[in-house]
Structures are given as structure tokens and as C-alpha cells.
């Protein structure tokens, strides 16, 4: 990655700060196992933040049950919070999704989602910190 992000840290700093699972996803573009991650079945209201830099990324309002075993959303919380790039690894062409503030890898974007967007942001739970909505 040559692009500059507003939150940039060395590999060692990230390694020290993040959980092993978060480091593997955010900084090494790893993928966690389907159906064996924290949020794929989470249906509580709240906001999913970047586990690297804390930026608000996705809302429970846009989360849906894709059946994939990964947390899936039809759109980000706002257009500016995620960026995409073409990913030609694993013998296929996919669209990679990362945090616009720290560059941390979040997951992939597919065009088989439900209306109104037709999009599926397929994310790794380890890249996210969920903060439940507080009712008062
Ligand atoms: Fe981030």
C-alpha cells in the first residue's frame, strides 16, 4: 500500500496493539472462518467500528442475514468510511474493502446483495468492534 492514511502505524505498533485475530485480518488481509466469528449472527442494534482505528464503519440497520457465515451489510455507514480496490489473489477477481482512515483490510464487496443497493459487504468480525446502542 503506497497510499497515505490519516492513521498510520508501523507493523510492530499494530502487532502490539491489535489482537492476533485482528492483526491477521486488518494488516495481513487474512480471512476468518465462516460461521466461527463473533458477529455473523449478531442482530443487536448498534455500530460496528474499525478494530484498528475506531472509525464508525457499518450500522446494524444495514446488516442482513446473507447465510455466508460472515457479517454482511448492504452499505457502509457513510460513503467516506470505506475504500475499495481490485484484488486478484486466490485465482479470482474480487473487490477488496478497507477502512479509509487506517487502511485496515475489512473484507470484500460482492454484487449479489439485496435491494435497494444490490451490494454485499462481506466482512471479517475480527476487523470490527461492535458497540451496542444504548436505550435511554
Ligand atoms: Fe480503521
Short mmCIF file of N, CA and C and ligand atoms in Angstrom, two decimals:
data_model
loop_
_atom_site.label_atom_id
_atom_site.label_comp_id
_atom_site.label_asym_id
_atom_site.label_seq_id
_atom_site.Cartn_x
_atom_site.Cartn_y
_atom_site.Cartn_z
N UNK A 1 0.84 -1.20 0.00
CA UNK A 1 0.00 0.00 0.00
C UNK A 1 0.87 1.25 0.00
N UNK A 2 0.73 2.06 -1.01
CA UNK A 2 1.55 3.27 -1.06
C UNK A 2 0.76 4.49 -0.63
N UNK A 3 -0.56 4.34 -0.58
CA UNK A 3 -1.40 5.48 -0.23
C UNK A 3 -1.21 5.86 1.24
N UNK A 4 -1.37 7.14 1.50
CA UNK A 4 -1.24 7.63 2.88
C UNK A 4 -2.61 7.64 3.56
N UNK A 5 -2.62 7.16 4.77
CA UNK A 5 -3.84 7.18 5.57
C UNK A 5 -3.65 8.13 6.75
N UNK A 6 -4.75 8.66 7.26
CA UNK A 6 -4.62 9.61 8.37
C UNK A 6 -4.16 8.91 9.64
N UNK A 7 -4.45 7.61 9.76
CA UNK A 7 -3.88 6.83 10.88
C UNK A 7 -2.90 5.83 10.29
N UNK A 8 -1.62 6.04 10.54
CA UNK A 8 -0.61 5.12 10.05
C UNK A 8 0.30 4.70 11.19
N UNK A 9 0.58 3.42 11.28
CA UNK A 9 1.46 2.89 12.31
C UNK A 9 2.38 1.86 11.70
N UNK A 10 3.48 1.59 12.38
CA UNK A 10 4.40 0.57 11.89
C UNK A 10 3.78 -0.81 12.13
N UNK A 11 4.32 -1.77 11.44
CA UNK A 11 3.87 -3.15 11.62
C UNK A 11 3.98 -3.56 13.09
N UNK A 12 5.09 -3.18 13.72
CA UNK A 12 5.29 -3.56 15.13
C UNK A 12 4.29 -2.90 16.06
N UNK A 13 3.97 -1.64 15.77
CA UNK A 13 2.96 -0.95 16.60
C UNK A 13 1.60 -1.62 16.47
N UNK A 14 1.21 -1.93 15.23
CA UNK A 14 -0.07 -2.63 15.03
C UNK A 14 -0.06 -3.97 15.74
N UNK A 15 1.03 -4.66 15.60
CA UNK A 15 1.13 -6.01 16.18
C UNK A 15 0.95 -5.96 17.69
N UNK A 16 1.51 -4.94 18.31
CA UNK A 16 1.43 -4.79 19.76
C UNK A 16 0.00 -4.43 20.20
N UNK A 17 -0.65 -3.57 19.40
CA UNK A 17 -1.96 -3.04 19.76
C UNK A 17 -3.12 -3.96 19.51
N UNK A 18 -3.05 -4.69 18.41
CA UNK A 18 -4.22 -5.47 17.98
C UNK A 18 -4.19 -6.88 18.54
N UNK A 19 -5.36 -7.49 18.64
CA UNK A 19 -5.41 -8.91 18.96
C UNK A 19 -4.78 -9.66 17.78
N UNK A 20 -4.42 -10.90 18.04
CA UNK A 20 -3.80 -11.70 16.98
C UNK A 20 -4.75 -11.83 15.78
N UNK A 21 -6.03 -12.06 16.08
CA UNK A 21 -7.02 -12.23 15.00
C UNK A 21 -7.20 -10.93 14.21
N UNK A 22 -7.26 -9.81 14.93
CA UNK A 22 -7.44 -8.52 14.25
C UNK A 22 -6.22 -8.19 13.39
N UNK A 23 -5.03 -8.46 13.89
CA UNK A 23 -3.81 -8.20 13.12
C UNK A 23 -3.80 -9.03 11.84
N UNK A 24 -4.19 -10.27 11.95
CA UNK A 24 -4.16 -11.17 10.80
C UNK A 24 -5.13 -10.69 9.71
N UNK A 25 -6.28 -10.18 10.11
CA UNK A 25 -7.25 -9.68 9.12
C UNK A 25 -6.86 -8.28 8.65
N UNK A 26 -6.76 -7.33 9.58
CA UNK A 26 -6.58 -5.91 9.22
C UNK A 26 -5.26 -5.66 8.50
N UNK A 27 -4.19 -6.24 9.01
CA UNK A 27 -2.86 -5.89 8.49
C UNK A 27 -2.32 -6.92 7.51
N UNK A 28 -2.82 -8.16 7.54
CA UNK A 28 -2.31 -9.19 6.64
C UNK A 28 -3.38 -9.70 5.67
N UNK A 29 -4.55 -9.05 5.68
CA UNK A 29 -5.64 -9.39 4.77
C UNK A 29 -6.08 -10.84 4.89
N UNK A 30 -6.00 -11.36 6.10
CA UNK A 30 -6.48 -12.72 6.33
C UNK A 30 -7.99 -12.78 6.32
N UNK A 31 -8.52 -13.98 6.19
CA UNK A 31 -9.97 -14.19 6.26
C UNK A 31 -10.26 -15.19 7.38
N UNK A 32 -11.18 -14.83 8.24
CA UNK A 32 -11.52 -15.72 9.35
C UNK A 32 -12.53 -16.77 8.87
N UNK A 33 -12.67 -17.87 9.62
CA UNK A 33 -13.58 -18.92 9.18
C UNK A 33 -15.05 -18.51 9.22
N UNK A 34 -15.80 -18.94 8.21
CA UNK A 34 -17.25 -18.71 8.19
C UNK A 34 -17.91 -19.41 9.36
N UNK A 35 -18.95 -18.81 9.89
CA UNK A 35 -19.75 -19.37 10.99
C UNK A 35 -18.96 -19.58 12.27
N UNK A 36 -17.74 -19.07 12.31
CA UNK A 36 -16.94 -19.21 13.53
C UNK A 36 -16.24 -17.87 13.76
N UNK A 37 -17.08 -16.85 13.98
CA UNK A 37 -16.58 -15.50 14.23
C UNK A 37 -17.64 -14.76 15.05
N UNK A 38 -17.27 -13.67 15.65
CA UNK A 38 -18.12 -13.05 16.68
C UNK A 38 -19.45 -12.47 16.20
N UNK A 39 -19.51 -11.94 14.99
CA UNK A 39 -20.65 -11.09 14.66
C UNK A 39 -21.57 -11.60 13.55
N UNK A 40 -21.27 -12.73 12.92
CA UNK A 40 -22.08 -13.10 11.76
C UNK A 40 -23.57 -13.22 12.12
N UNK A 41 -23.84 -13.68 13.35
CA UNK A 41 -25.24 -13.85 13.76
C UNK A 41 -25.69 -12.77 14.74
N UNK A 42 -24.88 -11.76 14.94
CA UNK A 42 -25.26 -10.69 15.88
C UNK A 42 -26.37 -9.84 15.28
N UNK A 43 -27.53 -9.81 15.95
CA UNK A 43 -28.62 -8.98 15.41
C UNK A 43 -29.00 -7.84 16.36
N UNK A 44 -28.10 -7.53 17.28
CA UNK A 44 -28.37 -6.41 18.20
C UNK A 44 -28.18 -5.07 17.47
N UNK A 45 -28.96 -4.05 17.87
CA UNK A 45 -28.76 -2.73 17.28
C UNK A 45 -27.48 -2.07 17.78
N UNK A 46 -26.74 -1.45 16.88
CA UNK A 46 -25.51 -0.78 17.28
C UNK A 46 -24.64 -0.49 16.07
N UNK A 47 -23.42 -0.07 16.37
CA UNK A 47 -22.48 0.37 15.33
C UNK A 47 -21.23 -0.51 15.35
N UNK A 48 -20.78 -0.85 14.16
CA UNK A 48 -19.55 -1.62 14.00
C UNK A 48 -18.42 -0.65 13.65
N UNK A 49 -17.42 -0.60 14.54
CA UNK A 49 -16.29 0.30 14.37
C UNK A 49 -15.08 -0.47 13.85
N UNK A 50 -14.15 0.24 13.24
CA UNK A 50 -12.89 -0.37 12.82
C UNK A 50 -12.10 -0.78 14.07
N UNK A 51 -11.67 -2.04 14.11
CA UNK A 51 -10.91 -2.53 15.26
C UNK A 51 -9.49 -1.97 15.26
N UNK A 52 -9.09 -1.34 14.15
CA UNK A 52 -7.76 -0.74 14.09
C UNK A 52 -7.75 0.69 14.59
N UNK A 53 -8.66 1.51 14.07
CA UNK A 53 -8.60 2.95 14.36
C UNK A 53 -9.86 3.49 15.03
N UNK A 54 -10.91 2.69 15.13
CA UNK A 54 -12.12 3.13 15.82
C UNK A 54 -13.14 3.85 14.96
N UNK A 55 -12.84 4.07 13.70
CA UNK A 55 -13.80 4.78 12.84
C UNK A 55 -15.12 4.00 12.74
N UNK A 56 -16.24 4.71 12.78
CA UNK A 56 -17.55 4.08 12.59
C UNK A 56 -17.67 3.61 11.16
N UNK A 57 -17.93 2.32 10.96
CA UNK A 57 -17.93 1.79 9.60
C UNK A 57 -19.29 1.32 9.11
N UNK A 58 -19.98 0.53 9.93
CA UNK A 58 -21.25 -0.05 9.48
C UNK A 58 -22.27 0.01 10.61
N UNK A 59 -23.55 0.11 10.23
CA UNK A 59 -24.64 0.15 11.19
C UNK A 59 -25.42 -1.16 11.14
N UNK A 60 -25.94 -1.56 12.29
CA UNK A 60 -26.80 -2.76 12.34
C UNK A 60 -28.02 -2.60 11.44
N UNK A 61 -28.41 -1.36 11.15
CA UNK A 61 -29.58 -1.14 10.29
C UNK A 61 -29.36 -1.66 8.87
N UNK A 62 -28.12 -1.76 8.46
CA UNK A 62 -27.80 -2.22 7.11
C UNK A 62 -27.27 -3.65 7.09
N UNK A 63 -27.32 -4.32 8.24
CA UNK A 63 -26.84 -5.71 8.33
C UNK A 63 -27.98 -6.64 7.95
N UNK A 64 -27.65 -7.71 7.27
CA UNK A 64 -28.69 -8.68 6.91
C UNK A 64 -28.12 -10.09 6.96
N UNK A 65 -29.01 -11.05 6.97
CA UNK A 65 -28.59 -12.46 7.03
C UNK A 65 -28.30 -12.96 5.63
N UNK A 66 -27.02 -13.03 5.30
CA UNK A 66 -26.66 -13.47 3.95
C UNK A 66 -26.54 -14.98 3.86
N UNK A 67 -26.38 -15.63 5.02
CA UNK A 67 -26.17 -17.08 5.01
C UNK A 67 -24.73 -17.47 4.73
N UNK A 68 -23.86 -16.48 4.56
CA UNK A 68 -22.47 -16.77 4.20
C UNK A 68 -21.63 -17.20 5.40
N UNK A 69 -22.09 -16.83 6.61
CA UNK A 69 -21.28 -17.12 7.80
C UNK A 69 -20.35 -15.98 8.18
N UNK A 70 -20.43 -14.88 7.44
CA UNK A 70 -19.70 -13.65 7.79
C UNK A 70 -20.70 -12.51 7.95
N UNK A 71 -20.38 -11.52 8.80
CA UNK A 71 -21.27 -10.37 8.90
C UNK A 71 -21.39 -9.66 7.55
N UNK A 72 -22.64 -9.39 7.15
CA UNK A 72 -22.91 -8.87 5.80
C UNK A 72 -23.79 -7.63 5.87
N UNK A 73 -23.42 -6.64 5.07
CA UNK A 73 -24.11 -5.35 5.09
C UNK A 73 -24.40 -4.92 3.66
N UNK A 74 -25.46 -4.13 3.50
CA UNK A 74 -25.80 -3.63 2.16
C UNK A 74 -25.10 -2.32 1.83
N UNK A 75 -24.59 -1.64 2.87
CA UNK A 75 -23.88 -0.37 2.64
C UNK A 75 -23.09 -0.01 3.89
N UNK A 76 -22.04 0.83 3.71
CA UNK A 76 -21.32 1.36 4.87
C UNK A 76 -22.11 2.48 5.54
N UNK A 77 -21.70 2.86 6.74
CA UNK A 77 -22.39 3.91 7.50
C UNK A 77 -22.40 5.22 6.71
N UNK A 78 -21.33 5.50 6.00
CA UNK A 78 -21.31 6.60 5.03
C UNK A 78 -20.28 6.26 3.96
N UNK A 79 -20.41 6.95 2.82
CA UNK A 79 -19.57 6.61 1.66
C UNK A 79 -18.08 6.76 1.94
N UNK A 80 -17.74 7.71 2.81
CA UNK A 80 -16.33 8.07 3.00
C UNK A 80 -15.55 7.09 3.87
N UNK A 81 -16.23 6.23 4.60
CA UNK A 81 -15.52 5.46 5.63
C UNK A 81 -14.82 4.21 5.10
N UNK A 82 -15.21 3.76 3.91
CA UNK A 82 -14.51 2.61 3.33
C UNK A 82 -14.02 2.93 1.93
N UNK A 83 -12.97 2.23 1.53
CA UNK A 83 -12.43 2.33 0.16
C UNK A 83 -12.31 0.93 -0.40
N UNK A 84 -12.27 0.84 -1.73
CA UNK A 84 -12.18 -0.48 -2.35
C UNK A 84 -11.00 -0.52 -3.32
N UNK A 85 -10.52 -1.72 -3.57
CA UNK A 85 -9.54 -1.90 -4.64
C UNK A 85 -9.68 -3.31 -5.21
N UNK A 86 -9.23 -3.47 -6.46
CA UNK A 86 -9.34 -4.78 -7.11
C UNK A 86 -8.34 -5.74 -6.47
N UNK A 87 -8.80 -6.93 -6.16
CA UNK A 87 -7.99 -7.97 -5.53
C UNK A 87 -7.96 -9.19 -6.46
N UNK A 88 -6.78 -9.47 -7.01
CA UNK A 88 -6.65 -10.59 -7.95
C UNK A 88 -6.05 -11.85 -7.32
N UNK A 89 -6.02 -11.91 -6.00
CA UNK A 89 -5.44 -13.09 -5.34
C UNK A 89 -6.45 -14.25 -5.32
N UNK A 90 -5.98 -15.42 -4.95
CA UNK A 90 -6.80 -16.63 -4.79
C UNK A 90 -7.42 -17.08 -6.11
N UNK A 91 -6.82 -16.69 -7.23
CA UNK A 91 -7.29 -17.14 -8.53
C UNK A 91 -8.63 -16.58 -8.95
N UNK A 92 -9.02 -15.45 -8.36
CA UNK A 92 -10.29 -14.83 -8.78
C UNK A 92 -10.13 -13.31 -8.72
N UNK A 93 -11.07 -12.62 -9.33
CA UNK A 93 -11.05 -11.18 -9.20
C UNK A 93 -12.16 -10.75 -8.26
N UNK A 94 -11.75 -10.13 -7.15
CA UNK A 94 -12.73 -9.66 -6.17
C UNK A 94 -12.47 -8.18 -5.89
N UNK A 95 -13.40 -7.57 -5.19
CA UNK A 95 -13.23 -6.18 -4.76
C UNK A 95 -12.93 -6.19 -3.27
N UNK A 96 -11.73 -5.75 -2.94
CA UNK A 96 -11.30 -5.70 -1.54
C UNK A 96 -11.85 -4.44 -0.89
N UNK A 97 -12.20 -4.51 0.40
CA UNK A 97 -12.74 -3.36 1.14
C UNK A 97 -11.83 -3.07 2.33
N UNK A 98 -11.44 -1.79 2.47
CA UNK A 98 -10.62 -1.42 3.63
C UNK A 98 -11.09 -0.10 4.24
N UNK A 99 -10.67 0.12 5.48
CA UNK A 99 -11.01 1.33 6.22
C UNK A 99 -10.29 2.53 5.60
N UNK A 100 -11.03 3.64 5.39
CA UNK A 100 -10.44 4.81 4.74
C UNK A 100 -9.48 5.57 5.65
N UNK A 101 -9.55 5.28 6.94
CA UNK A 101 -8.74 6.05 7.88
C UNK A 101 -7.41 5.38 8.20
N UNK A 102 -7.40 4.05 8.31
CA UNK A 102 -6.15 3.35 8.67
C UNK A 102 -5.71 2.35 7.61
N UNK A 103 -6.54 2.14 6.58
CA UNK A 103 -6.16 1.20 5.52
C UNK A 103 -6.35 -0.26 5.90
N UNK A 104 -6.88 -0.52 7.08
CA UNK A 104 -7.04 -1.90 7.54
C UNK A 104 -8.02 -2.68 6.67
N UNK A 105 -7.62 -3.89 6.30
CA UNK A 105 -8.48 -4.76 5.48
C UNK A 105 -9.70 -5.20 6.28
N UNK A 106 -10.88 -5.07 5.65
CA UNK A 106 -12.13 -5.44 6.33
C UNK A 106 -12.77 -6.69 5.75
N UNK A 107 -12.72 -6.82 4.43
CA UNK A 107 -13.38 -7.94 3.77
C UNK A 107 -13.50 -7.67 2.29
N UNK A 108 -14.59 -8.16 1.67
CA UNK A 108 -14.78 -8.00 0.23
C UNK A 108 -16.21 -7.53 -0.08
N UNK A 109 -16.34 -6.96 -1.25
CA UNK A 109 -17.63 -6.45 -1.72
C UNK A 109 -18.11 -7.27 -2.90
N UNK A 110 -19.34 -7.78 -2.80
CA UNK A 110 -19.93 -8.57 -3.87
C UNK A 110 -21.23 -7.91 -4.33
N UNK A 111 -21.60 -8.20 -5.58
CA UNK A 111 -22.78 -7.53 -6.13
C UNK A 111 -23.99 -8.47 -6.14
N UNK A 112 -24.10 -9.28 -5.10
CA UNK A 112 -25.24 -10.20 -5.02
C UNK A 112 -26.08 -9.93 -3.76
N UNK A 113 -26.05 -8.69 -3.30
CA UNK A 113 -26.80 -8.34 -2.09
C UNK A 113 -28.26 -8.01 -2.39
N UNK A 114 -29.04 -7.83 -1.34
CA UNK A 114 -30.46 -7.50 -1.51
C UNK A 114 -30.66 -6.04 -1.93
N UNK A 115 -31.83 -5.73 -2.42
CA UNK A 115 -32.20 -4.34 -2.72
C UNK A 115 -32.30 -3.56 -1.41
N UNK A 116 -32.10 -2.24 -1.37
CA UNK A 116 -32.04 -1.38 -2.56
C UNK A 116 -30.64 -1.25 -3.19
N UNK A 117 -29.58 -1.70 -2.53
CA UNK A 117 -28.25 -1.45 -3.10
C UNK A 117 -27.78 -2.58 -4.02
N UNK A 118 -28.26 -3.81 -3.76
CA UNK A 118 -27.76 -4.96 -4.51
C UNK A 118 -26.35 -5.34 -4.14
N UNK A 119 -25.84 -4.75 -3.04
CA UNK A 119 -24.46 -4.98 -2.63
C UNK A 119 -24.37 -5.84 -1.37
N UNK A 120 -23.29 -6.57 -1.28
CA UNK A 120 -22.99 -7.35 -0.07
C UNK A 120 -21.57 -7.04 0.38
N UNK A 121 -21.47 -6.27 1.46
CA UNK A 121 -20.17 -6.07 2.10
C UNK A 121 -19.97 -7.25 3.03
N UNK A 122 -19.04 -8.12 2.67
CA UNK A 122 -18.80 -9.36 3.40
C UNK A 122 -17.56 -9.14 4.25
N UNK A 123 -17.75 -9.04 5.56
CA UNK A 123 -16.69 -8.55 6.43
C UNK A 123 -16.19 -9.62 7.40
N UNK A 124 -15.01 -9.37 7.93
CA UNK A 124 -14.45 -10.22 8.97
C UNK A 124 -14.77 -9.60 10.34
N UNK A 125 -15.35 -10.41 11.24
CA UNK A 125 -15.68 -9.91 12.57
C UNK A 125 -14.45 -9.38 13.30
N UNK A 126 -13.30 -10.00 13.10
CA UNK A 126 -12.09 -9.62 13.83
C UNK A 126 -11.62 -8.21 13.45
N UNK A 127 -12.09 -7.70 12.32
CA UNK A 127 -11.72 -6.35 11.89
C UNK A 127 -12.63 -5.31 12.52
N UNK A 128 -13.64 -5.76 13.25
CA UNK A 128 -14.68 -4.86 13.75
C UNK A 128 -14.80 -4.91 15.26
N UNK A 129 -15.19 -3.77 15.84
CA UNK A 129 -15.59 -3.70 17.24
C UNK A 129 -17.04 -3.25 17.26
N UNK A 130 -17.90 -4.08 17.79
CA UNK A 130 -19.32 -3.74 17.84
C UNK A 130 -19.63 -3.00 19.14
N UNK A 131 -20.29 -1.85 19.02
CA UNK A 131 -20.74 -1.12 20.20
C UNK A 131 -22.26 -1.03 20.15
N UNK A 132 -22.90 -1.71 21.11
CA UNK A 132 -24.36 -1.80 21.12
C UNK A 132 -24.97 -0.43 21.40
N UNK A 133 -26.12 -0.22 20.79
CA UNK A 133 -26.88 1.00 21.02
C UNK A 133 -27.40 1.01 22.45
N UNK A 134 -27.32 2.16 23.09
CA UNK A 134 -27.80 2.26 24.46
C UNK A 134 -29.21 2.83 24.44
N UNK A 135 -30.13 2.15 25.06
CA UNK A 135 -31.51 2.66 25.13
C UNK A 135 -31.70 3.50 26.37
N UNK A 136 -32.12 4.74 26.16
CA UNK A 136 -32.46 5.51 27.35
C UNK A 136 -33.76 6.25 27.21
FE1 LIG B 1 -9.50 1.87 10.54
#
